[in-house]
CSV table of C-alpha atoms in Angstrom, one decimal:
chain,number,residue,atom,x,y,z
A,20,MET,CA,-22.8,-25.1,-6.2
A,21,PRO,CA,-19.2,-25.2,-5.1
A,22,VAL,CA,-17.9,-25.7,-1.5
A,23,ARG,CA,-16.2,-23.2,-0.7
A,24,ARG,CA,-13.2,-23.9,1.2
A,25,ARG,CA,-11.7,-21.6,4.5
A,26,THR,CA,-7.9,-20.8,3.3
A,27,THR,CA,-5.1,-19.0,5.7
A,28,LEU,CA,-2.0,-17.3,4.1
A,29,ARG,CA,1.1,-17.4,6.1
A,30,VAL,CA,3.9,-15.0,4.7
A,31,ARG,CA,7.8,-14.9,5.6
A,32,GLY,CA,9.5,-12.7,4.5
A,33,PRO,CA,13.3,-13.8,4.4
A,34,ALA,CA,14.4,-9.8,5.1
A,35,ARG,CA,13.3,-6.3,6.4
A,36,LEU,CA,11.8,-3.8,4.3
A,37,ARG,CA,13.5,-0.5,4.0
A,38,GLY,CA,12.1,2.9,2.3
A,39,ALA,CA,12.4,3.8,-0.8
A,40,THR,CA,11.6,6.2,-3.5
A,41,VAL,CA,9.6,4.0,-6.1
A,42,GLU,CA,6.6,4.5,-8.9
A,43,ALA,CA,3.5,2.8,-9.5
A,44,ALA,CA,2.1,2.4,-13.0
A,45,ASP,CA,-1.4,1.9,-11.8
A,46,ILE,CA,-3.9,1.4,-8.7
A,47,ARG,CA,-3.2,-2.1,-7.7
A,48,ALA,CA,0.8,-1.3,-7.8
A,49,VAL,CA,0.3,1.7,-5.7
A,50,THR,CA,-1.9,-0.1,-3.3
A,51,ALA,CA,0.6,-2.8,-3.1
A,52,LEU,CA,3.9,-0.2,-2.6
A,53,LEU,CA,1.8,1.9,-0.4
A,54,ILE,CA,1.1,-1.5,1.9
A,55,ALA,CA,5.0,-2.5,2.0
A,56,ALA,CA,5.8,1.5,2.4
A,57,LEU,CA,4.3,0.8,6.0
A,58,ALA,CA,5.5,-1.9,6.7
A,59,ALA,CA,9.1,-0.8,5.8
A,60,GLN,CA,11.9,1.0,7.9
A,61,GLY,CA,12.1,4.6,7.0
A,62,THR,CA,11.0,6.6,4.7
A,63,SER,CA,9.4,5.8,1.4
A,64,THR,CA,8.6,8.4,-1.3
A,65,ILE,CA,5.5,7.2,-4.0
A,66,ARG,CA,4.7,9.0,-7.3
A,67,GLY,CA,1.8,8.2,-9.3
A,68,MET,CA,-0.7,8.7,-6.2
A,69,PHE,CA,-3.0,9.8,-8.9
A,70,HIS,CA,-4.0,6.4,-9.6
A,71,LEU,CA,-4.7,5.8,-6.1
A,72,ARG,CA,-7.1,9.1,-5.1
A,73,ARG,CA,-8.9,7.7,-8.2
A,74,GLY,CA,-10.1,4.8,-6.5
A,75,TYR,CA,-9.8,5.3,-2.9
A,76,ALA,CA,-10.1,8.7,-2.3
A,77,ARG,CA,-10.4,8.3,1.6
A,78,LEU,CA,-7.4,5.4,2.1
A,79,LEU,CA,-4.6,7.9,3.0
A,80,PRO,CA,-7.0,9.8,5.8
A,81,ASN,CA,-8.1,6.6,7.4
A,82,LEU,CA,-4.5,5.2,7.6
A,83,ALA,CA,-3.7,8.3,9.4
A,84,THR,CA,-6.2,7.9,11.7
A,85,LEU,CA,-4.1,5.0,12.6
A,86,GLY,CA,-1.2,6.2,13.1
A,87,ALA,CA,0.4,6.0,9.8
A,88,GLU,CA,3.1,9.0,8.6
A,89,ILE,CA,2.1,10.3,5.3
A,90,THR,CA,3.0,13.3,3.8
A,91,THR,CA,1.2,14.5,0.5
A,92,ILE,CA,4.1,17.0,-1.5
A,93,PRO,CA,2.0,18.7,-4.0
A,94,GLY,CA,3.3,18.7,-7.3
A,95,GLY,CA,5.4,15.6,-5.5
A,96,PRO,CA,9.0,14.7,-6.8
């Protein structure tokens, strides 16, 4: 059996993120955009949320319980 090494990842970005309007093409992209939007200053609009609902239906309510301000717009912009 191969030996598993513990890995630490430290990330330091060069600039702060700002809210933006973005569109996701798949479930990985929408999840990454959602995480970035949570870290960004300002409001973000994410199109393509149906990808997220397919695989992570409870993610938005769970994030809201942690204090995330998330609004779902039926039909979306």
